[in-house]
XYZ file of C-alpha atoms in Angstrom:
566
model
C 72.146 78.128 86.644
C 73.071 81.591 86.196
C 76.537 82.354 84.883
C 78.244 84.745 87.268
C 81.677 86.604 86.190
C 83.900 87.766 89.067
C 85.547 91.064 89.234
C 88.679 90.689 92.183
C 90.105 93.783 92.941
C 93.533 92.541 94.005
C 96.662 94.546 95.673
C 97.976 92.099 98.344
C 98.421 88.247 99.228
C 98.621 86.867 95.327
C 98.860 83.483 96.690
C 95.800 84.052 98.240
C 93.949 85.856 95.588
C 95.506 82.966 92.873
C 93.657 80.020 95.704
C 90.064 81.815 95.196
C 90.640 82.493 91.209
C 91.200 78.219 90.884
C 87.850 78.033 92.888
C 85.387 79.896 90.824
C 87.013 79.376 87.718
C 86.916 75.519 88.441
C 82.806 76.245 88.731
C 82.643 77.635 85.617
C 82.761 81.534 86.841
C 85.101 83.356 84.233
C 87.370 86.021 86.562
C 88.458 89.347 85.688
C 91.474 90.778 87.698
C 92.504 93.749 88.714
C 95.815 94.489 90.332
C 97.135 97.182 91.834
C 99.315 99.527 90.325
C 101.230 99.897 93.700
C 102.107 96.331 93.361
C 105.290 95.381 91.799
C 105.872 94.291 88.036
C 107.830 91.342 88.853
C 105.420 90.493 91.462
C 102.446 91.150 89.162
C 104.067 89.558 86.161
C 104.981 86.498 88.661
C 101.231 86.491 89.164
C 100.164 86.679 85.564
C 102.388 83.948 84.847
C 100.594 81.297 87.155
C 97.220 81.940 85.806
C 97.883 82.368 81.757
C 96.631 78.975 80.692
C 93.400 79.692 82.425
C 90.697 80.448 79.763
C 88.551 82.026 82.261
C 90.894 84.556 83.761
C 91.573 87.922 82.139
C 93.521 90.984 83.883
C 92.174 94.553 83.257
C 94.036 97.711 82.774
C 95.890 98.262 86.437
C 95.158 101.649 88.175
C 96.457 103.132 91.277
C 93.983 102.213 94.229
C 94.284 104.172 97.120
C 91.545 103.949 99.976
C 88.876 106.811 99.121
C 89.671 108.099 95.872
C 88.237 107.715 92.278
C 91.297 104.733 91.402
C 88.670 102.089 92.924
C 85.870 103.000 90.815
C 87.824 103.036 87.870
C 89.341 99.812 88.448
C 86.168 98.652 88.332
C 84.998 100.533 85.277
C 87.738 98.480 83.646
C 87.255 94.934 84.983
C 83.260 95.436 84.006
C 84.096 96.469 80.257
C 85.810 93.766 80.152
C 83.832 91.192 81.652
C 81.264 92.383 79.126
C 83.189 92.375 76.161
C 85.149 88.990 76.806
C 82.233 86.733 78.577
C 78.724 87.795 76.840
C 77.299 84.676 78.722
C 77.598 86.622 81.847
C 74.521 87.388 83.577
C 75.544 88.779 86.816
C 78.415 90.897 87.729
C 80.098 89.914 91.097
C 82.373 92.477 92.331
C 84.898 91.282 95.278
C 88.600 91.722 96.633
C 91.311 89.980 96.785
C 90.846 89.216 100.960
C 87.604 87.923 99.858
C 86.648 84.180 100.423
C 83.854 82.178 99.176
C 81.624 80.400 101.952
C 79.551 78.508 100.275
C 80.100 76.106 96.904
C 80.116 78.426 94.018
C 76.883 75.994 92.415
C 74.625 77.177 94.952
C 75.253 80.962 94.365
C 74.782 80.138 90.498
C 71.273 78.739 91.217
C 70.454 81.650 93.453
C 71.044 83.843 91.210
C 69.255 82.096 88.599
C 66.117 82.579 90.459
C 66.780 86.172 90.443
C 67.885 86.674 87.287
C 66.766 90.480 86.979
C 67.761 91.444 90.542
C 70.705 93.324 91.492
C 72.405 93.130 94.851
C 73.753 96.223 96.124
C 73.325 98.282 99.323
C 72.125 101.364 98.653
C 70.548 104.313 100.948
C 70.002 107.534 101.773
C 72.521 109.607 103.883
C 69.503 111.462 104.851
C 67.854 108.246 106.266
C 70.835 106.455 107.516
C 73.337 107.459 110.332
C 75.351 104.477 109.584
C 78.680 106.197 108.348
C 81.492 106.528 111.019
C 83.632 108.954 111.890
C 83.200 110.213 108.766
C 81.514 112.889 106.676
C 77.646 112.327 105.640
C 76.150 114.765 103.048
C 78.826 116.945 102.570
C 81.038 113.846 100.515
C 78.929 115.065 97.625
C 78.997 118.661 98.173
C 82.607 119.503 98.873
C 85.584 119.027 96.633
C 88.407 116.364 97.975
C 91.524 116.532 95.975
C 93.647 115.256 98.776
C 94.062 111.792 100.473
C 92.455 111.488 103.512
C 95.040 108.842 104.992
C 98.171 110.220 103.107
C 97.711 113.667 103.374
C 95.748 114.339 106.255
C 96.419 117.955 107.005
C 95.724 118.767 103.575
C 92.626 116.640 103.042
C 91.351 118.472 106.416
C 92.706 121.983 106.194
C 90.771 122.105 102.851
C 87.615 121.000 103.763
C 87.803 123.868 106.247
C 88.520 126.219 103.788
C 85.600 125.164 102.026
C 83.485 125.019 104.796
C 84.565 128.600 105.892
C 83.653 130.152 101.892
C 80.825 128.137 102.127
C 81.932 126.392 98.622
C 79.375 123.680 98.009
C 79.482 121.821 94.887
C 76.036 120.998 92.071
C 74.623 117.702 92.064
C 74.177 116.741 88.738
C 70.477 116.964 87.588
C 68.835 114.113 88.212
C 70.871 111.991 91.152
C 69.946 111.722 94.616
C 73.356 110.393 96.332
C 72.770 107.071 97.690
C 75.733 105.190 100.266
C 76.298 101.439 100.689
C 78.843 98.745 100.914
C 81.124 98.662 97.808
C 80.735 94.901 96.978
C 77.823 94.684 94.883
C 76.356 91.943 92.551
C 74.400 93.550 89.648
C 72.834 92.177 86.671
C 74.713 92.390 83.276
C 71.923 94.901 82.180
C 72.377 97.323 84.802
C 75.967 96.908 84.341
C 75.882 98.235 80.871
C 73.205 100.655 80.940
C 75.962 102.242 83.882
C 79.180 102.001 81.472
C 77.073 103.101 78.495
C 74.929 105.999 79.967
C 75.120 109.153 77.694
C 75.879 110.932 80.474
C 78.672 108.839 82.016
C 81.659 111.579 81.704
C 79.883 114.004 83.707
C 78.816 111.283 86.289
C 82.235 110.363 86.250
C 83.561 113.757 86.700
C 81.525 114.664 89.662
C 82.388 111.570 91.387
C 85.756 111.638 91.030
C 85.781 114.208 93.695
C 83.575 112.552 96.143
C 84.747 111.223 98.954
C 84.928 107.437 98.907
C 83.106 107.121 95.459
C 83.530 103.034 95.721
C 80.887 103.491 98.387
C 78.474 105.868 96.355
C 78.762 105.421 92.457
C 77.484 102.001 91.562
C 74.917 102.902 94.977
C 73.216 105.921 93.029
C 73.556 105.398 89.458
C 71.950 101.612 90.076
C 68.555 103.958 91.199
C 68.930 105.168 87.946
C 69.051 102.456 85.852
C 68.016 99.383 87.842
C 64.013 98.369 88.373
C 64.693 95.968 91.041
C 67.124 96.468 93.865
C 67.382 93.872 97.056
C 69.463 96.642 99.003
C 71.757 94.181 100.510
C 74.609 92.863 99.753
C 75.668 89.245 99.101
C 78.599 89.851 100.880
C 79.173 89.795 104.563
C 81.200 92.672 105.472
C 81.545 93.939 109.440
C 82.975 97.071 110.711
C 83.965 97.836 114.163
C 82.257 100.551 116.528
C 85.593 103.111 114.589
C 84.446 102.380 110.985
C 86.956 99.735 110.170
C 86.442 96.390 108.869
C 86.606 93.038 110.957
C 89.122 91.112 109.973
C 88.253 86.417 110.169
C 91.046 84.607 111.806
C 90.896 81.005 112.053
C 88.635 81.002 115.401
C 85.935 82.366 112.984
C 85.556 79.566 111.212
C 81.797 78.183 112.863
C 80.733 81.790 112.876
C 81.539 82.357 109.132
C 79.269 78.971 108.267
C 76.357 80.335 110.254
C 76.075 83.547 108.568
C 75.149 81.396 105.324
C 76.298 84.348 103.561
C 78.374 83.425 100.009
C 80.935 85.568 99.927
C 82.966 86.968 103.170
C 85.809 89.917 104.071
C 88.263 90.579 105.241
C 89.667 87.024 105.690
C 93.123 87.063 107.167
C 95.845 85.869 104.456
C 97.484 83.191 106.770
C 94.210 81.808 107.935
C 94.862 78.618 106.461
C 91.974 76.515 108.160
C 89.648 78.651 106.736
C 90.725 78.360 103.186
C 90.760 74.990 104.043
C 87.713 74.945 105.230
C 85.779 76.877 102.404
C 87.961 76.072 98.947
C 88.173 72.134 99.650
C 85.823 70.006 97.684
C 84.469 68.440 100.214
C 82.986 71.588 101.589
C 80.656 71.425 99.019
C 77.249 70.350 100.694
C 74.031 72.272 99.877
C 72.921 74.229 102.340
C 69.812 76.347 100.263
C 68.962 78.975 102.671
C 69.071 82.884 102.635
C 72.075 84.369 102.848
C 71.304 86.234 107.053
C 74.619 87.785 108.341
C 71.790 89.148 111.257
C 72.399 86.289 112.863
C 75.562 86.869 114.115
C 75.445 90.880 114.540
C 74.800 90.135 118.106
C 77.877 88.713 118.512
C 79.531 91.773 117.354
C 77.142 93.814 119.098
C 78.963 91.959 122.176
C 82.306 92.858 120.560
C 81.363 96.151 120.586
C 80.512 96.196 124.307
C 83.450 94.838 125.474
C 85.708 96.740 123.090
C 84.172 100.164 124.349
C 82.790 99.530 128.264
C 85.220 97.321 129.286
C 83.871 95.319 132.419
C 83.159 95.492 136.105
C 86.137 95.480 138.045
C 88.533 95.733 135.156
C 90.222 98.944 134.424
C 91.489 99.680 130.877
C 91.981 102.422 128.470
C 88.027 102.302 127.280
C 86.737 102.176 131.037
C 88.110 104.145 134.352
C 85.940 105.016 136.529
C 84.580 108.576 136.913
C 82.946 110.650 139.354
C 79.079 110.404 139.895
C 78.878 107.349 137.598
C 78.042 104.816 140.444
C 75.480 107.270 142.065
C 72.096 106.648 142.426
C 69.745 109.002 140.789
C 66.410 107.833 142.719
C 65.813 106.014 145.816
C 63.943 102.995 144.656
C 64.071 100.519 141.894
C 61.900 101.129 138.717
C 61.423 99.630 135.144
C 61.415 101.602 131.859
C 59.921 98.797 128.879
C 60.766 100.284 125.570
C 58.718 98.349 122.423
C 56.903 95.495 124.633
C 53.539 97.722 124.286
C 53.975 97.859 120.560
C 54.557 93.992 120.136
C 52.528 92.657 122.897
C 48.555 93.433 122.918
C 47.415 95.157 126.085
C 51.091 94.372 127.862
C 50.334 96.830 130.380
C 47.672 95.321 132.140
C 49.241 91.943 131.904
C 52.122 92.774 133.236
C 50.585 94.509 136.268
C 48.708 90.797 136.520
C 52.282 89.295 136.176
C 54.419 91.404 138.791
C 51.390 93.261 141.330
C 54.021 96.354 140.162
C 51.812 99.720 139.432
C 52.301 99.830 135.258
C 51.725 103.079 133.897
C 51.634 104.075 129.748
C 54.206 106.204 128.433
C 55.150 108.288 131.223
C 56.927 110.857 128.839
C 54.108 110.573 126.013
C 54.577 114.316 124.140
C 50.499 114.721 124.630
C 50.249 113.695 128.366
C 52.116 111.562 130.989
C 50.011 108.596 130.937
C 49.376 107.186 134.602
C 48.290 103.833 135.385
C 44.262 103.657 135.252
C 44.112 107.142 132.997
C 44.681 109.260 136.421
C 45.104 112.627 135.718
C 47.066 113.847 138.857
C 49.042 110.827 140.556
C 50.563 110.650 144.113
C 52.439 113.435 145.412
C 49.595 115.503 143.323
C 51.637 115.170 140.117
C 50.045 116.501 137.167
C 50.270 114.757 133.569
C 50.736 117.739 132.223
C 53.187 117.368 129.427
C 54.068 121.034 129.605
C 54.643 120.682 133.701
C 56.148 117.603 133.268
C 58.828 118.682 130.472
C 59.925 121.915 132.367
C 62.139 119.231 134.284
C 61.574 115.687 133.182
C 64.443 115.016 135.758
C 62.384 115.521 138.824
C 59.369 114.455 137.608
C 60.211 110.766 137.417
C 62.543 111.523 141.126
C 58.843 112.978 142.599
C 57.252 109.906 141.299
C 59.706 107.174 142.561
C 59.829 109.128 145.938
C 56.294 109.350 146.363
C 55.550 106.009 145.215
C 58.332 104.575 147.781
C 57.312 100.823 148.666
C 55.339 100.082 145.391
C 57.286 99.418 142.233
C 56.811 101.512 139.164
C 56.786 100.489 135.571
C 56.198 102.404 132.455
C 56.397 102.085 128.485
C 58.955 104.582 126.225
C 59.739 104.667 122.269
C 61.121 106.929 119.983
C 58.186 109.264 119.950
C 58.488 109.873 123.394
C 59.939 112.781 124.720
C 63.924 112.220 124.690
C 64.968 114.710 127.502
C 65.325 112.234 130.515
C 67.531 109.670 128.363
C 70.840 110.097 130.165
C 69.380 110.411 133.655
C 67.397 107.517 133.365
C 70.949 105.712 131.699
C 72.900 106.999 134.814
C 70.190 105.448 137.419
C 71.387 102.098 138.948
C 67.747 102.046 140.103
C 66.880 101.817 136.986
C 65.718 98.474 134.897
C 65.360 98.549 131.358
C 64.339 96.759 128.685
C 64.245 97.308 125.030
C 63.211 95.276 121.571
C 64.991 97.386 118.961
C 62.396 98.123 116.075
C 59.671 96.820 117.520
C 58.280 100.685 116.703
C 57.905 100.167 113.100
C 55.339 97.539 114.334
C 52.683 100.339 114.379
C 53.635 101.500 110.971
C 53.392 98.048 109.703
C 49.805 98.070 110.486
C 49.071 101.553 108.944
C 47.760 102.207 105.730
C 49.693 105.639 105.511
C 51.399 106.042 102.083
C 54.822 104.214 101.672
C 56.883 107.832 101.037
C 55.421 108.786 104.395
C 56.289 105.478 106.367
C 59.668 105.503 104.967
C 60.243 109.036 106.125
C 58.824 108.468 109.883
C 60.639 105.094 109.828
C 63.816 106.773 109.056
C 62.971 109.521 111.647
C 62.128 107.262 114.045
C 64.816 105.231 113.784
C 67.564 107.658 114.349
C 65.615 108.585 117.748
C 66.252 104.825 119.012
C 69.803 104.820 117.830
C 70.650 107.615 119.793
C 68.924 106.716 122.670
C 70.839 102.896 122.503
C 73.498 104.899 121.709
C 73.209 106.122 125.385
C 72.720 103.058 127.083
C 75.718 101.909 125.284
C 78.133 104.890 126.630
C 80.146 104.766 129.279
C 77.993 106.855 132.043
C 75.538 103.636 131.864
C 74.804 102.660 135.145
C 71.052 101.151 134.632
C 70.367 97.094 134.214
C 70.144 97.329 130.518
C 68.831 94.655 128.765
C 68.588 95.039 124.528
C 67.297 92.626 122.253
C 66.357 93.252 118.563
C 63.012 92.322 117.397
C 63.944 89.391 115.482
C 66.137 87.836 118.332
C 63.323 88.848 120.920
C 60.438 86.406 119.042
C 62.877 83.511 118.708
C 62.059 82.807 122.575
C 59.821 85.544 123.853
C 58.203 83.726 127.050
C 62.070 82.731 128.438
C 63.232 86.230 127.856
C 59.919 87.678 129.243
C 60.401 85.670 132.204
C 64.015 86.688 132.688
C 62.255 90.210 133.010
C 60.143 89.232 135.750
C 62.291 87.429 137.574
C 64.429 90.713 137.710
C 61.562 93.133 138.706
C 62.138 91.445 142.390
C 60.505 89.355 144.784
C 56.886 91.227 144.391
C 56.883 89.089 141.112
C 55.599 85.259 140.576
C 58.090 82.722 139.819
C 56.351 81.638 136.904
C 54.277 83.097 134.531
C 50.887 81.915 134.615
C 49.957 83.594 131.001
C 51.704 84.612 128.287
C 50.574 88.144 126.123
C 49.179 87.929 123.005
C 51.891 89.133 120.662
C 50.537 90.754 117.504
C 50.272 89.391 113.648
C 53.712 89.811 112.058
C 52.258 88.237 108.660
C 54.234 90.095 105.962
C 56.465 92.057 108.200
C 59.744 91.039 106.691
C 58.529 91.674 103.280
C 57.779 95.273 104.786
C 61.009 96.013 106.590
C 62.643 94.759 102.522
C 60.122 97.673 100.892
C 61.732 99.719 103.292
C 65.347 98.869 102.192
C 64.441 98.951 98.611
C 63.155 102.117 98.494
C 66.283 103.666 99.972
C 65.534 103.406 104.079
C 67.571 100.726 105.442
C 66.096 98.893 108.742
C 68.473 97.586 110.597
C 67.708 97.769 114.235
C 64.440 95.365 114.351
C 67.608 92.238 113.294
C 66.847 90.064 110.234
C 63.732 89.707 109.423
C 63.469 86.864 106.407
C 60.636 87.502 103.349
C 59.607 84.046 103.231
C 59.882 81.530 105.577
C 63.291 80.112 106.769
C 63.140 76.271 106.173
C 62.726 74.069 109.539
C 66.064 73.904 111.263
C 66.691 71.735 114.873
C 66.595 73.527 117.793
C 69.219 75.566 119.375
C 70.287 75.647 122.581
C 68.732 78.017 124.634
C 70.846 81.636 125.087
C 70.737 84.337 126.684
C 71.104 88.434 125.750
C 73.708 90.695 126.769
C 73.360 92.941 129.374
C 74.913 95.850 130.980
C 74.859 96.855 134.243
């Protein structure tokens, strides 16, 4: 097993913090702690006291923490020295906080890492591939200056970023880094650890940093491009954040959702959530459960968190949902069905679901080379042309021309990301409207490409900011279609019941049953794709969890249904 050393970054709930120390030191994981310098020296000397006859515990230097400043990262500069200096069994360097709680018996993390031993864990991507951050800055973190706190002295930290802005002050990246973003609890290898604290150039890394904003989220994330040759970018910690940017905090109630993220480490826990530390540091807890840490299998559940949180529901006024004018207004006068990612992961979908529904199915209606009619028609009722120029002069009416003069027949048709965007929010605002999407299920085409890597990445990245902002849309408040959003992972789990949930919407024109299900295309060696894509920088997340080898056999589940939004 591999020896792991724990770094706990520590400025609240001691009692708490001393419960999780017992539990990996009592595995054999020596601890390094780090406490704040905000905390009290009675308090911290209290704390000291408890844990002084433990061989495996050492406290670092204590530095002044405050939420996006440079005092994080150099905690952690400390605790790593000296983990390294004091435990040169160490193979792996776990970094985690004081709210953190171990899910899973500390043995099985030890052999998991074993059987990685020259892999480090840490998120790390892009700001130029990833809209992930929220409410926040992106790119300009590492090219403005930011003196001031951003929670404490808010004017300031604004008013100069401003000025900045306005005398166009940008700062130089050092030679040689390419800024990388990612959660701050990381699990390197003691290798990449050093070469990090040793690099020659470590004081003018550090210097630059130390004026980023939120460098706990960026300096371990780029400098482990520089000096690591194998990066899973993930962490090994689940971490959620809210639709605002801030993290979820576990209560008690969390307890069977925590165990089915099989994840080994988990934040924020709440401090008096005393079932779960019951739950997670008792002995008995300690049956093997050998499978890959997937926190993508509850994101869903947030996702629903999410939607109620911001949309509220029918009926039920509240500060995130009132209702406005026009919202409840139909945009067309009949009933239509907009299938986003079903062509990609089905082969030939269209003509089986014409079979399936005796709807009229057309391609992608807003294609950016032509509006592809059913049958290859070139003008369509109502002498329509599929002129892409004609057609994009006033997407709008287009698709109202071609519900109207289709009136009696229903009307299906395919969209994706590199479809033309401009009829998003009408289509969103249509009650008429149905619509379906798998999440990701574009990167299904690159998949089967042979284009170089650096240009998947790039049109994966590109491609996947396009579907975020269009779910982004169907998410918002002016919503009014049937919405119905799976990711591609959670779509395969049970694709004939949630195809037939389709069907049975589309109306009474459709079969009860269906007769034949669509060939769904060779996913062979897709999750080991979407996990290139995260390593090299890009990180995936809309097509759900996608495992690189096989999950082992579990019983079935019960069957459940998606979300949806009307």
């Amino acid at each position: 097993m591999s020896n792991v050393g724990v770094i706990m970054l520590v400025h609240t709930a001691l009692d708490r913090a001393e419960q999780v120390v017992r539990h990996w030191t009592a595995s054999g994981c020596p601890v390094v702690l780090h406490v704040d310098r905000q905390v009290d020296r009675k308090v911290f000397q209290a704390f000291c006291a408890r844990l002084k006859n433990d061989p495996l515990v050492r406290f670092s230097r204590r530095h002044r923490c405050e939420w996006g400043t440079w005092g994080i990262v150099e905690a952690s500069q400390c605790a790593s020295e000296l983990m390294l200096s004091e435990f040169a069994d160490v193979d792996h360097v776990y970094l985690a906080s004081g709210s953190c709680l171990p899910l899973r018996p500390v043995q099985e993390l030890q052999t998991y890492l074993a059987a990685r031993p020259d892999i480090d864990f840490i998120e790390s991507a892009t700001t130029a591939d990833v809209p992930w951050i929220v409410g926040g800055l992106s790119t300009e973190r590492f090219t403005l200056r930011f003196p001031f706190s951003w929670k404490k002295r808010r004017r300031l930290f604004d008013g100069y970023v401003r000025l900045q802005r306005r005398l166009k002050l940008r700062r130089r990246i050092p030679a040689g880094l390419v800024p990388h973003m990612g959660s701050q609890w990381w699990c390197l290898t003691r290798r990449t650890v050093t070469a990090i604290l040793t690099d020659a150039d470590r004081a003018r890394y550090d210097a630059y940093f130390r004026h980023v904003w939120i460098p706990d989220e960026s300096y371990y994330q780029t400098l482990a491009r520089l000096h690591s040759d194998n990066i899973e970018s993930r962490s090994l910690t689940l971490s959620k954040f809210d639709y605002q940017g801030k993290p979820h905090v576990f209560y008690d109630d969390h307890l069977q959702l925590l165990r089915r993220s099989d994840c080994f480490v988990a934040r924020k826990i709440w401090p008096h959530a005393e079932r779960l530390y019951q739950a997670f540091l008792s002995p008995t807890a300690a049956d093997i459960n050998r499978t890959e840490p997937n926190p993508g299998k509850i994101d869903r559940i947030f996702a629903k968190a999410v939607e109620r949180r911001t949309r509220g529901r029918k009926g039920l006024y509240m500060q995130s949902r009132y209702p406005a004018k026009g919202v409840e207004n139909q945009q067309t006068c009949g009933a239509y069905s907009m299938f986003q990612g079903f062509s990609e992961l089905f082969e030939d979908f269209e003509s089986w679901l014409a079979r399936a529904t005796g709807a009229r199915v057309h391609g992608h209606l807003f294609s950016p080379e032509r509006a592809e009619f059913s049958g290859g028609q070139k003008l369509f009722n109502g002498c329509l042309s599929d002129s892409a120029l004609h057609r994009d002069r006033n997407p709008q009416s287009f698709l109202t021309n071609l519900i109207w003069n289709t009136r009696g027949e229903r009307q299906c048709f395919q969209f994706g990301p590199r479809d033309t965007q401009a009829a998003n929010w009408f289509i969103a605002q249509d009650s008429n409207a149905q619509i379906s999407v798998i999440s990701g299920a574009w990167s299904v085409s690159l998949f089967k490409t042979n284009r170089s890597f650096a240009d998947l990445r790039r049109e994966a990245a590109k491609l996947q900011r396009i579907e975020a902002e269009h779910l982004k849309i169907l998410r918002g408040r002016w919503t009014n279609a049937r919405i119905r959003v799976w990711s591609m992972a959670e779509f395969i789990e049970a694709p004939m019941e949630n195809l037939q949930t389709i069907i049975d919407e589309i109306g009474p024109i459709s079969r009860s049953h269906i007769a034949e299900a669509p060939r769904m295309v060779d996913l062979t060696g897709f999750g080991q794709f979407l996990q290139n894509l995260k390593n090299q920088g890009m990180h995936p997340y809309l097509m759900g969890d996608f495992p690189t080898t096989p999950a082992p056999a579990r019983p079935a589940r019960p069957m459940r249904k998606t979300y949806v939004v009307k």
